[in-house]
PDB file of C-alpha atoms in Angstrom:
ATOM      1  CA  MET A  10       0.000   0.000   0.000  1.00 81.00           C
ATOM      2  CA  ILE A  11       1.335   3.417  -0.930  1.00 87.00           C
ATOM      3  CA  GLU A  12       1.493   5.623   2.159  1.00 88.00           C
ATOM      4  CA  ARG A  13       2.074   9.312   2.584  1.00 90.00           C
ATOM      5  CA  ILE A  14       5.663   8.740   3.749  1.00 90.00           C
ATOM      6  CA  HIS A  15       6.416   6.981   0.457  1.00 90.00           C
ATOM      7  CA  LEU A  16       5.128   9.939  -1.517  1.00 91.00           C
ATOM      8  CA  SER A  17       7.102  12.345   0.647  1.00 91.00           C
ATOM      9  CA  ILE A  18      10.308  10.340   0.246  1.00 92.00           C
ATOM     10  CA  VAL A  19      10.074  10.085  -3.531  1.00 91.00           C
ATOM     11  CA  SER A  20       9.208  13.785  -3.804  1.00 91.00           C
ATOM     12  CA  GLU A  21      12.024  14.870  -1.507  1.00 91.00           C
ATOM     13  CA  VAL A  22      14.671  12.655  -3.112  1.00 90.00           C
ATOM     14  CA  GLU A  23      13.748  14.139  -6.465  1.00 89.00           C
ATOM     15  CA  ARG A  24      13.929  17.665  -5.006  1.00 89.00           C
ATOM     16  CA  GLN A  25      17.130  17.191  -2.995  1.00 88.00           C
ATOM     17  CA  GLY A  26      18.978  14.938  -5.433  1.00 85.00           C
ATOM     18  CA  SER A  27      20.067  12.293  -2.930  1.00 86.00           C
ATOM     19  CA  MET A  28      18.689   9.996  -0.236  1.00 88.00           C
ATOM     20  CA  THR A  29      20.973  11.528   2.375  1.00 88.00           C
ATOM     21  CA  ALA A  30      19.717  15.059   1.796  1.00 90.00           C
ATOM     22  CA  ALA A  31      16.117  13.822   1.581  1.00 90.00           C
ATOM     23  CA  ALA A  32      16.464  11.975   4.895  1.00 91.00           C
ATOM     24  CA  ASP A  33      17.727  15.170   6.548  1.00 92.00           C
ATOM     25  CA  ALA A  34      14.879  17.220   5.093  1.00 91.00           C
ATOM     26  CA  LEU A  35      12.300  14.675   6.308  1.00 92.00           C
ATOM     27  CA  CYS A  36      13.971  14.240   9.736  1.00 91.00           C
ATOM     28  CA  LEU A  37      14.525  10.530   9.073  1.00 91.00           C
ATOM     29  CA  THR A  38      17.599   8.378   9.348  1.00 91.00           C
ATOM     30  CA  GLN A  39      18.878   7.175   6.002  1.00 87.00           C
ATOM     31  CA  SER A  40      18.286   3.582   7.080  1.00 90.00           C
ATOM     32  CA  ALA A  41      14.654   4.343   7.922  1.00 91.00           C
ATOM     33  CA  LEU A  42      14.187   6.039   4.546  1.00 91.00           C
ATOM     34  CA  SER A  43      15.769   3.104   2.694  1.00 88.00           C
ATOM     35  CA  HIS A  44      13.679   0.601   4.663  1.00 90.00           C
ATOM     36  CA  SER A  45      10.440   2.414   3.762  1.00 90.00           C
ATOM     37  CA  ILE A  46      11.280   2.399   0.063  1.00 88.00           C
ATOM     38  CA  ARG A  47      12.398  -1.251   0.084  1.00 89.00           C
ATOM     39  CA  LYS A  48       9.112  -2.196   1.719  1.00 88.00           C
ATOM     40  CA  LEU A  49       7.171  -0.293  -0.947  1.00 88.00           C
ATOM     41  CA  GLU A  50       9.177  -1.920  -3.741  1.00 89.00           C
ATOM     42  CA  GLN A  51       8.454  -5.359  -2.277  1.00 90.00           C
ATOM     43  CA  GLN A  52       4.733  -4.598  -2.121  1.00 87.00           C
ATOM     44  CA  LEU A  53       4.688  -3.235  -5.680  1.00 86.00           C
ATOM     45  CA  GLY A  54       6.976  -5.894  -7.074  1.00 90.00           C
ATOM     46  CA  THR A  55       9.109  -3.356  -8.913  1.00 91.00           C
ATOM     47  CA  ASP A  56      11.974  -0.936  -8.270  1.00 91.00           C
ATOM     48  CA  ILE A  57      11.432   2.761  -7.630  1.00 90.00           C
ATOM     49  CA  TRP A  58      14.972   3.847  -8.485  1.00 87.00           C
ATOM     50  CA  LEU A  59      17.861   2.496 -10.478  1.00 87.00           C
ATOM     51  CA  ARG A  60      21.368   3.321  -9.271  1.00 79.00           C
ATOM     52  CA  GLU A  61      23.733   4.780 -11.821  1.00 78.00           C
ATOM     53  CA  GLY A  62      27.033   5.177  -9.994  1.00 72.00           C
ATOM     54  CA  ARG A  63      26.276   7.550  -7.139  1.00 71.00           C
ATOM     55  CA  SER A  64      23.125   8.944  -8.719  1.00 78.00           C
ATOM     56  CA  LEU A  65      19.572   7.654  -8.723  1.00 81.00           C
ATOM     57  CA  ARG A  66      17.241   7.450 -11.703  1.00 87.00           C
ATOM     58  CA  LEU A  67      13.518   6.940 -11.286  1.00 90.00           C
ATOM     59  CA  THR A  68      12.075   3.884 -12.995  1.00 91.00           C
ATOM     60  CA  PRO A  69       8.711   4.181 -14.791  1.00 92.00           C
ATOM     61  CA  ALA A  70       7.118   2.999 -11.533  1.00 91.00           C
ATOM     62  CA  GLY A  71       9.051   5.677  -9.655  1.00 90.00           C
ATOM     63  CA  GLN A  72       7.893   8.321 -12.132  1.00 92.00           C
ATOM     64  CA  ALA A  73       4.300   7.242 -11.490  1.00 92.00           C
ATOM     65  CA  VAL A  74       4.786   7.562  -7.720  1.00 92.00           C
ATOM     66  CA  LEU A  75       6.397  10.988  -8.192  1.00 91.00           C
ATOM     67  CA  ALA A  76       3.450  12.173 -10.307  1.00 91.00           C
ATOM     68  CA  LEU A  77       1.082  10.890  -7.628  1.00 90.00           C
ATOM     69  CA  SER A  78       3.014  12.745  -4.920  1.00 90.00           C
ATOM     70  CA  ARG A  79       2.714  16.017  -6.835  1.00 88.00           C
ATOM     71  CA  ARG A  80      -1.067  15.624  -6.994  1.00 86.00           C
ATOM     72  CA  VAL A  81      -1.791  14.229  -3.549  1.00 88.00           C
ATOM     73  CA  LEU A  82       0.649  15.926  -1.168  1.00 89.00           C
ATOM     74  CA  PRO A  83      -0.585  19.501  -1.820  1.00 85.00           C
ATOM     75  CA  GLN A  84      -4.179  18.341  -1.261  1.00 80.00           C
ATOM     76  CA  LEU A  85      -3.279  16.675   2.022  1.00 85.00           C
ATOM     77  CA  GLU A  86      -1.387  19.748   3.193  1.00 84.00           C
ATOM     78  CA  GLN A  87      -4.302  22.003   2.251  1.00 74.00           C
ATOM     79  CA  ALA A  88      -6.824  19.768   4.050  1.00 76.00           C
ATOM     80  CA  GLU A  89      -4.682  19.594   7.181  1.00 80.00           C
ATOM     81  CA  SER A  90      -4.224  23.362   7.167  1.00 75.00           C
ATOM     82  CA  GLN A  91      -7.972  23.917   6.888  1.00 68.00           C
ATOM     83  CA  LEU A  92      -8.682  21.457   9.711  1.00 71.00           C
ATOM     84  CA  ARG A  93      -6.110  23.123  11.975  1.00 71.00           C
ATOM     85  CA  GLN A  94      -7.638  26.504  11.241  1.00 64.00           C
ATOM     86  CA  MET A  95     -11.108  25.171  12.076  1.00 57.00           C
ATOM     87  CA  ALA A  96      -9.821  23.709  15.337  1.00 60.00           C
ATOM     88  CA  GLU A  97      -8.253  27.052  16.255  1.00 55.00           C
ATOM     89  CA  GLY A  98     -11.291  29.080  15.199  1.00 47.00           C
ATOM     90  CA  GLU A  99      -9.462  30.647  12.243  1.00 51.00           C
ATOM     91  CA  ARG A 100     -10.149  30.809   8.511  1.00 61.00           C
ATOM     92  CA  GLY A 101      -6.587  31.049   7.244  1.00 73.00           C
ATOM     93  CA  THR A 102      -5.663  32.497   3.855  1.00 82.00           C
ATOM     94  CA  LEU A 103      -7.640  32.912   0.642  1.00 89.00           C
ATOM     95  CA  ARG A 104      -5.134  32.443  -2.187  1.00 90.00           C
ATOM     96  CA  VAL A 105      -6.075  34.211  -5.393  1.00 93.00           C
ATOM     97  CA  GLY A 106      -4.351  33.312  -8.684  1.00 91.00           C
ATOM     98  CA  MET A 107      -4.289  35.820 -11.537  1.00 88.00           C
ATOM     99  CA  GLU A 108      -4.593  34.925 -15.230  1.00 84.00           C
ATOM    100  CA  CYS A 109      -5.301  38.516 -16.147  1.00 81.00           C
ATOM    101  CA  HIS A 110      -2.509  41.103 -16.152  1.00 79.00           C
ATOM    102  CA  PRO A 111      -4.688  44.235 -15.908  1.00 80.00           C
ATOM    103  CA  CYS A 112      -7.064  42.752 -13.315  1.00 83.00           C
ATOM    104  CA  TYR A 113      -4.728  43.430 -10.413  1.00 82.00           C
ATOM    105  CA  GLN A 114      -6.012  47.019 -10.136  1.00 79.00           C
ATOM    106  CA  TRP A 115      -9.597  45.763 -10.044  1.00 86.00           C
ATOM    107  CA  LEU A 116      -8.717  43.136  -7.444  1.00 89.00           C
ATOM    108  CA  LEU A 117      -7.448  45.794  -5.034  1.00 87.00           C
ATOM    109  CA  LYS A 118     -10.966  47.240  -4.918  1.00 87.00           C
ATOM    110  CA  VAL A 119     -12.384  43.866  -3.901  1.00 92.00           C
ATOM    111  CA  VAL A 120      -9.727  42.957  -1.347  1.00 92.00           C
ATOM    112  CA  ASP A 121     -10.133  46.041   0.830  1.00 91.00           C
ATOM    113  CA  PRO A 122     -13.843  45.540   1.705  1.00 93.00           C
ATOM    114  CA  TYR A 123     -13.311  41.776   1.866  1.00 93.00           C
ATOM    115  CA  LEU A 124     -10.613  42.091   4.535  1.00 93.00           C
ATOM    116  CA  ALA A 125     -12.874  44.435   6.491  1.00 92.00           C
ATOM    117  CA  ALA A 126     -15.802  42.000   6.304  1.00 91.00           C
ATOM    118  CA  TRP A 127     -13.720  38.884   7.049  1.00 90.00           C
ATOM    119  CA  PRO A 128     -11.082  39.873   9.633  1.00 87.00           C
ATOM    120  CA  ASP A 129     -10.079  36.238  10.239  1.00 83.00           C
ATOM    121  CA  VAL A 130      -9.190  35.641   6.568  1.00 88.00           C
ATOM    122  CA  ASP A 131      -5.990  36.836   4.916  1.00 88.00           C
ATOM    123  CA  VAL A 132      -5.685  37.291   1.155  1.00 92.00           C
ATOM    124  CA  ASP A 133      -2.621  36.288  -0.828  1.00 90.00           C
ATOM    125  CA  VAL A 134      -2.335  37.075  -4.553  1.00 89.00           C
ATOM    126  CA  LYS A 135      -0.372  34.620  -6.683  1.00 82.00           C
ATOM    127  CA  GLN A 136       0.533  36.422  -9.885  1.00 74.00           C
ATOM    128  CA  LYS A 137       3.079  33.789 -10.873  1.00 62.00           C
ATOM    129  CA  PHE A 138       0.120  31.670 -12.075  1.00 52.00           C
ATOM    130  CA  GLN A 139      -0.712  34.051 -14.907  1.00 53.00           C
ATOM    131  CA  PHE A 140      -1.834  31.837 -17.813  1.00 52.00           C
ATOM    132  CA  GLY A 141      -1.247  28.612 -15.897  1.00 70.00           C
ATOM    133  CA  GLY A 142      -3.881  28.895 -13.222  1.00 82.00           C
ATOM    134  CA  MET A 143      -5.917  25.754 -13.876  1.00 86.00           C
ATOM    135  CA  GLY A 144      -3.030  23.558 -12.789  1.00 86.00           C
ATOM    136  CA  ALA A 145      -2.589  25.666  -9.660  1.00 87.00           C
ATOM    137  CA  LEU A 146      -6.312  25.405  -8.885  1.00 89.00           C
ATOM    138  CA  PHE A 147      -6.385  21.622  -9.329  1.00 87.00           C
ATOM    139  CA  GLY A 148      -3.129  21.360  -7.380  1.00 83.00           C
ATOM    140  CA  TYR A 149      -4.566  23.253  -4.381  1.00 84.00           C
ATOM    141  CA  GLU A 150      -1.946  25.971  -4.741  1.00 85.00           C
ATOM    142  CA  ILE A 151      -4.647  28.630  -5.114  1.00 90.00           C
ATOM    143  CA  ASP A 152      -8.311  28.807  -4.042  1.00 92.00           C
ATOM    144  CA  VAL A 153      -9.699  31.291  -6.579  1.00 94.00           C
ATOM    145  CA  LEU A 154      -8.635  31.844 -10.184  1.00 94.00           C
ATOM    146  CA  VAL A 155      -9.263  35.234 -11.814  1.00 92.00           C
ATOM    147  CA  THR A 156      -9.424  34.752 -15.584  1.00 90.00           C
ATOM    148  CA  PRO A 157     -11.069  36.063 -18.767  1.00 86.00           C
ATOM    149  CA  ASP A 158     -10.484  32.615 -20.246  1.00 82.00           C
ATOM    150  CA  PRO A 159     -12.499  29.979 -18.354  1.00 87.00           C
ATOM    151  CA  LEU A 160     -11.535  26.415 -19.150  1.00 85.00           C
ATOM    152  CA  HIS A 161     -14.560  24.389 -18.101  1.00 86.00           C
ATOM    153  CA  LYS A 162     -13.555  21.066 -16.606  1.00 90.00           C
ATOM    154  CA  PRO A 163     -15.203  18.699 -14.111  1.00 92.00           C
ATOM    155  CA  GLY A 164     -14.508  19.742 -10.551  1.00 92.00           C
ATOM    156  CA  VAL A 165     -14.243  23.485 -11.242  1.00 94.00           C
ATOM    157  CA  ARG A 166     -16.991  26.106 -11.222  1.00 95.00           C
ATOM    158  CA  PHE A 167     -16.562  29.413 -13.065  1.00 95.00           C
ATOM    159  CA  GLU A 168     -18.763  32.375 -12.193  1.00 93.00           C
ATOM    160  CA  PRO A 169     -18.849  35.593 -14.251  1.00 94.00           C
ATOM    161  CA  VAL A 170     -18.307  38.731 -12.210  1.00 92.00           C
ATOM    162  CA  PHE A 171     -18.292  41.547 -14.749  1.00 88.00           C
ATOM    163  CA  ASP A 172     -18.257  42.418 -18.447  1.00 91.00           C
ATOM    164  CA  TYR A 173     -15.910  44.818 -20.165  1.00 91.00           C
ATOM    165  CA  GLU A 174     -14.765  45.970 -23.580  1.00 94.00           C
ATOM    166  CA  GLN A 175     -11.273  45.508 -24.968  1.00 95.00           C
ATOM    167  CA  VAL A 176     -10.205  48.669 -26.828  1.00 96.00           C
ATOM    168  CA  LEU A 177      -7.236  50.030 -28.720  1.00 97.00           C
ATOM    169  CA  VAL A 178      -5.342  52.688 -26.749  1.00 96.00           C
ATOM    170  CA  VAL A 179      -3.545  55.443 -28.673  1.00 96.00           C
ATOM    171  CA  PRO A 180      -2.054  58.870 -27.853  1.00 95.00           C
ATOM    172  CA  SER A 181      -4.449  61.771 -28.398  1.00 91.00           C
ATOM    173  CA  GLY A 182      -2.363  63.019 -31.319  1.00 91.00           C
ATOM    174  CA  HIS A 183      -2.419  59.696 -33.128  1.00 95.00           C
ATOM    175  CA  PRO A 184      -4.163  59.568 -36.545  1.00 95.00           C
ATOM    176  CA  LEU A 185      -6.601  56.944 -35.189  1.00 95.00           C
ATOM    177  CA  ALA A 186      -7.537  58.943 -32.086  1.00 94.00           C
ATOM    178  CA  GLY A 187     -10.630  60.473 -33.673  1.00 89.00           C
ATOM    179  CA  ALA A 188     -11.918  57.295 -35.325  1.00 94.00           C
ATOM    180  CA  LYS A 189     -15.187  55.662 -34.255  1.00 95.00           C
ATOM    181  CA  HIS A 190     -13.491  52.305 -34.652  1.00 96.00           C
ATOM    182  CA  VAL A 191     -10.316  50.841 -36.104  1.00 97.00           C
ATOM    183  CA  LEU A 192      -9.945  48.093 -38.708  1.00 97.00           C
ATOM    184  CA  PRO A 193      -7.194  45.426 -38.625  1.00 97.00           C
ATOM    185  CA  LYS A 194      -5.409  46.784 -41.726  1.00 96.00           C
ATOM    186  CA  GLN A 195      -4.968  50.125 -39.954  1.00 96.00           C
ATOM    187  CA  LEU A 196      -2.600  48.485 -37.471  1.00 96.00           C
ATOM    188  CA  ALA A 197      -0.315  46.967 -40.090  1.00 96.00           C
ATOM    189  CA  GLN A 198       2.174  49.839 -39.757  1.00 95.00           C
ATOM    190  CA  GLU A 199       1.871  50.227 -35.985  1.00 96.00           C
ATOM    191  CA  VAL A 200       4.139  49.144 -33.130  1.00 97.00           C
ATOM    192  CA  LEU A 201       1.851  47.033 -30.940  1.00 97.00           C
ATOM    193  CA  ILE A 202       2.756  46.873 -27.249  1.00 97.00           C
ATOM    194  CA  THR A 203       1.274  44.102 -25.101  1.00 95.00           C
ATOM    195  CA  TYR A 204       1.931  42.236 -21.888  1.00 89.00           C
ATOM    196  CA  PRO A 205       4.519  39.427 -22.216  1.00 86.00           C
ATOM    197  CA  VAL A 206       1.999  36.819 -23.328  1.00 82.00           C
ATOM    198  CA  ALA A 207       2.077  34.625 -26.448  1.00 84.00           C
ATOM    199  CA  PRO A 208       0.083  36.192 -29.318  1.00 89.00           C
ATOM    200  CA  GLU A 209      -2.216  33.158 -29.442  1.00 86.00           C
ATOM    201  CA  ARG A 210      -3.416  34.136 -25.951  1.00 83.00           C
ATOM    202  CA  LEU A 211      -4.080  37.793 -26.770  1.00 90.00           C
ATOM    203  CA  ASP A 212      -7.472  38.993 -28.019  1.00 91.00           C
ATOM    204  CA  ILE A 213      -5.953  41.745 -30.152  1.00 95.00           C
ATOM    205  CA  PHE A 214      -4.399  38.973 -32.228  1.00 95.00           C
ATOM    206  CA  THR A 215      -6.913  36.115 -32.018  1.00 94.00           C
ATOM    207  CA  GLN A 216     -10.095  38.169 -32.365  1.00 94.00           C
ATOM    208  CA  PHE A 217      -8.871  41.038 -34.476  1.00 96.00           C
ATOM    209  CA  LEU A 218      -5.568  40.864 -36.374  1.00 96.00           C
ATOM    210  CA  THR A 219      -5.002  37.163 -37.087  1.00 96.00           C
ATOM    211  CA  PRO A 220      -8.462  36.413 -38.607  1.00 96.00           C
ATOM    212  CA  ALA A 221      -7.824  39.288 -41.030  1.00 96.00           C
ATOM    213  CA  GLY A 222      -4.356  38.018 -41.909  1.00 96.00           C
ATOM    214  CA  ILE A 223      -2.751  41.184 -40.512  1.00 96.00           C
ATOM    215  CA  ALA A 224       0.334  41.545 -38.328  1.00 96.00           C
ATOM    216  CA  PRO A 225       1.606  44.766 -36.733  1.00 96.00           C
ATOM    217  CA  ARG A 226       4.835  46.269 -38.031  1.00 95.00           C
ATOM    218  CA  ARG A 227       6.430  45.338 -34.722  1.00 96.00           C
ATOM    219  CA  HIS A 228       5.282  43.579 -31.556  1.00 96.00           C
ATOM    220  CA  LYS A 229       6.986  44.445 -28.275  1.00 96.00           C
ATOM    221  CA  THR A 230       6.106  43.513 -24.700  1.00 94.00           C
ATOM    222  CA  ILE A 231       6.101  45.363 -21.376  1.00 93.00           C
ATOM    223  CA  GLU A 232       5.145  43.660 -18.134  1.00 86.00           C
ATOM    224  CA  THR A 233       4.095  46.625 -15.985  1.00 86.00           C
ATOM    225  CA  THR A 234       0.822  48.401 -16.742  1.00 89.00           C
ATOM    226  CA  ASP A 235       2.069  51.832 -15.647  1.00 90.00           C
ATOM    227  CA  ILE A 236       5.126  51.659 -17.895  1.00 94.00           C
ATOM    228  CA  LEU A 237       3.065  50.263 -20.780  1.00 94.00           C
ATOM    229  CA  LEU A 238       0.646  53.201 -20.596  1.00 94.00           C
ATOM    230  CA  GLN A 239       3.425  55.758 -20.318  1.00 94.00           C
ATOM    231  CA  THR A 240       5.182  54.220 -23.315  1.00 96.00           C
ATOM    232  CA  VAL A 241       2.028  54.510 -25.413  1.00 96.00           C
ATOM    233  CA  ALA A 242       1.469  58.075 -24.197  1.00 95.00           C
ATOM    234  CA  SER A 243       4.982  58.959 -25.359  1.00 94.00           C
ATOM    235  CA  GLY A 244       4.004  57.957 -28.908  1.00 94.00           C
ATOM    236  CA  ARG A 245       6.112  54.802 -29.093  1.00 95.00           C
ATOM    237  CA  GLY A 246       3.271  52.451 -29.987  1.00 96.00           C
ATOM    238  CA  VAL A 247      -0.340  51.460 -29.378  1.00 97.00           C
ATOM    239  CA  THR A 248      -1.844  48.818 -27.096  1.00 97.00           C
ATOM    240  CA  ALA A 249      -5.112  46.997 -26.340  1.00 96.00           C
ATOM    241  CA  LEU A 250      -6.544  47.115 -22.826  1.00 94.00           C
ATOM    242  CA  PRO A 251      -9.891  47.008 -21.002  1.00 93.00           C
ATOM    243  CA  ARG A 252     -11.719  50.293 -21.343  1.00 92.00           C
ATOM    244  CA  TRP A 253     -12.256  50.453 -17.569  1.00 89.00           C
ATOM    245  CA  LEU A 254      -8.531  50.126 -16.893  1.00 88.00           C
ATOM    246  CA  LEU A 255      -7.747  53.068 -19.133  1.00 88.00           C
ATOM    247  CA  LYS A 256     -10.322  55.202 -17.315  1.00 86.00           C
ATOM    248  CA  GLU A 257      -8.906  54.329 -13.916  1.00 82.00           C
ATOM    249  CA  MET A 258      -5.167  54.299 -14.502  1.00 79.00           C
ATOM    250  CA  ALA A 259      -4.609  56.921 -17.158  1.00 74.00           C
ATOM    251  CA  PRO A 260      -6.778  59.972 -16.353  1.00 79.00           C
ATOM    252  CA  LYS A 261      -3.698  62.211 -16.416  1.00 83.00           C
ATOM    253  CA  LEU A 262      -2.194  60.628 -19.512  1.00 89.00           C
ATOM    254  CA  ASP A 263      -3.222  61.961 -22.898  1.00 90.00           C
ATOM    255  CA  LEU A 264      -4.595  58.640 -24.167  1.00 94.00           C
ATOM    256  CA  VAL A 265      -7.691  57.805 -26.207  1.00 94.00           C
ATOM    257  CA  PRO A 266      -9.659  54.522 -26.427  1.00 95.00           C
ATOM    258  CA  VAL A 267     -10.784  53.393 -29.881  1.00 96.00           C
ATOM    259  CA  ARG A 268     -13.216  50.554 -30.521  1.00 97.00           C
ATOM    260  CA  LEU A 269     -11.718  47.452 -32.163  1.00 97.00           C
ATOM    261  CA  GLY A 270     -13.890  46.867 -35.211  1.00 96.00           C
ATOM    262  CA  PRO A 271     -17.381  48.266 -35.733  1.00 95.00           C
ATOM    263  CA  ARG A 272     -18.884  46.035 -33.013  1.00 94.00           C
ATOM    264  CA  GLY A 273     -15.993  45.950 -30.585  1.00 95.00           C
ATOM    265  CA  ILE A 274     -14.526  43.066 -28.598  1.00 95.00           C
ATOM    266  CA  ALA A 275     -16.600  42.053 -25.584  1.00 94.00           C
ATOM    267  CA  LYS A 276     -15.031  40.210 -22.666  1.00 91.00           C
ATOM    268  CA  GLN A 277     -15.926  38.853 -19.226  1.00 90.00           C
ATOM    269  CA  ILE A 278     -13.946  38.255 -16.073  1.00 91.00           C
ATOM    270  CA  PHE A 279     -14.644  34.958 -14.288  1.00 94.00           C
ATOM    271  CA  LEU A 280     -13.754  33.600 -10.884  1.00 95.00           C
ATOM    272  CA  GLY A 281     -12.979  29.876 -10.836  1.00 95.00           C
ATOM    273  CA  VAL A 282     -13.187  27.779  -7.670  1.00 95.00           C
ATOM    274  CA  ARG A 283     -13.108  24.068  -6.940  1.00 93.00           C
ATOM    275  CA  GLU A 284     -16.652  22.705  -7.144  1.00 92.00           C
ATOM    276  CA  ALA A 285     -16.474  21.037  -3.727  1.00 87.00           C
ATOM    277  CA  GLU A 286     -15.632  24.383  -2.088  1.00 87.00           C
ATOM    278  CA  ALA A 287     -17.837  26.699  -4.131  1.00 89.00           C
ATOM    279  CA  ASP A 288     -20.400  27.186  -1.352  1.00 86.00           C
ATOM    280  CA  ILE A 289     -17.977  27.815   1.520  1.00 85.00           C
ATOM    281  CA  ALA A 290     -19.078  31.068   3.148  1.00 86.00           C
ATOM    282  CA  TYR A 291     -15.871  33.069   2.844  1.00 87.00           C
ATOM    283  CA  LEU A 292     -15.423  32.011  -0.793  1.00 90.00           C
ATOM    284  CA  ARG A 293     -19.007  32.957  -1.654  1.00 91.00           C
ATOM    285  CA  ALA A 294     -18.491  36.321   0.068  1.00 92.00           C
ATOM    286  CA  PHE A 295     -15.450  37.015  -2.105  1.00 94.00           C
ATOM    287  CA  ILE A 296     -17.386  36.204  -5.284  1.00 94.00           C
ATOM    288  CA  GLU A 297     -20.329  38.390  -4.269  1.00 93.00           C
ATOM    289  CA  LEU A 298     -18.037  41.310  -3.483  1.00 92.00           C
ATOM    290  CA  ALA A 299     -16.350  40.857  -6.850  1.00 92.00           C
ATOM    291  CA  ARG A 300     -19.753  41.162  -8.544  1.00 90.00           C
ATOM    292  CA  ASN A 301     -20.568  44.416  -6.747  1.00 83.00           C
ATOM    293  CA  PRO A 302     -20.497  47.289  -9.281  1.00 74.00           C
ATOM    294  CA  ALA A 303     -19.185  49.583  -6.525  1.00 69.00           C
ATOM    295  CA  HIS A 304     -15.885  47.719  -6.657  1.00 58.00           C
ATOM    296  CA  ARG A 305     -15.187  48.284 -10.318  1.00 55.00           C
ATOM    297  CA  ALA A 306     -15.466  50.893 -13.025  1.00 49.00           C
ATOM    298  CA  SER A 307     -18.633  50.830 -15.108  1.00 44.00           C
ATOM    299  CA  PRO A 308     -17.336  49.740 -18.503  1.00 42.00           C
ATOM    300  CA  ALA A 309     -19.004  50.738 -21.729  1.00 41.00           C
ATOM    301  CA  ARG A 310     -20.116  47.584 -23.502  1.00 41.00           C
ATOM    302  CA  PRO A 311     -19.690  46.965 -27.203  1.00 44.00           C
ATOM    303  CA  ALA A 312     -22.737  46.443 -29.346  1.00 40.00           C
ATOM    304  CA  ARG A 313     -22.453  42.653 -29.522  1.00 40.00           C
ATOM    305  CA  ARG A 314     -21.104  40.339 -26.871  1.00 39.00           C
ATOM    306  CA  GLY A 315     -18.809  37.568 -27.957  1.00 37.00           C
ATOM    307  CA  ARG A 316     -17.141  34.706 -26.168  1.00 37.00           C
ATOM    308  CA  SER A 317     -13.388  34.415 -26.115  1.00 37.00           C
ATOM    309  CA  ARG A 318     -10.996  31.624 -25.363  1.00 35.00           C
ATOM    310  CA  THR A 319      -8.018  33.946 -25.080  1.00 37.00           C
ATOM    311  CA  ALA A 320      -6.514  35.982 -22.279  1.00 40.00           C
ATOM    312  CA  ALA A 321      -6.922  39.686 -21.711  1.00 41.00           C
TER     313      ALA A 321
END
């Protein structure tokens, strides 16, 4: 029978690179560690590692145990943490993963009233999960996923929290600044600035440029929203952002939003949670606060809503 100690040993040996270092990390003697693995190998009827000189190489069976450890150990740790918090009358930490670069500013408006309403819950934002959040959600590394790109799978519930319009952002002196809308061919000679995300995950490409067979003259990336906006304001390129973000972050910058196409590009922000936890009180409270119009700008909607499978 595979036990938790077996999963921990295989995981730690892989992380540390040797049985000696793994034994120290797990507070075990090396003989105890070796005995546990030998017992597991006898039960399974196969080796976990093969020795190659002084190094160890996982067998296919060992690889399977390692994969199992990466799925199961985080869930066990999360469950134990929740149970300890319940026993101590605490709620612990709500971990929010971001798959939306510009949504951080919106999230700040939700977190403040949430912390006031739930003083026994901390909030931790995991931005490293941008565009990889489903794995983090299934792996119990985060509790809520903020995304414009819901990937519906069994075990996860996505709830829409608000709609917005993706627009082109140009300096006020730009030739397109006075247009009612822009067409893809009009960006063929532009420098397009985006967040550092693959073009196949960006709406400006997937819903606007690529279907028309158009590419910008140059594509460059900037990670920080403030610097991105200032770069556009200086006349060094154009970008595509949520209309509400432009209103909130650039009131002092001489920037103009222009609709992408005659009908615009409509988007939604979703919150994803594990199905089994979707009705937990402090999670529901976070979702309801996120839906509150008082905690976001009121975005102008395009004429026709469309669904997207790409990131903002």
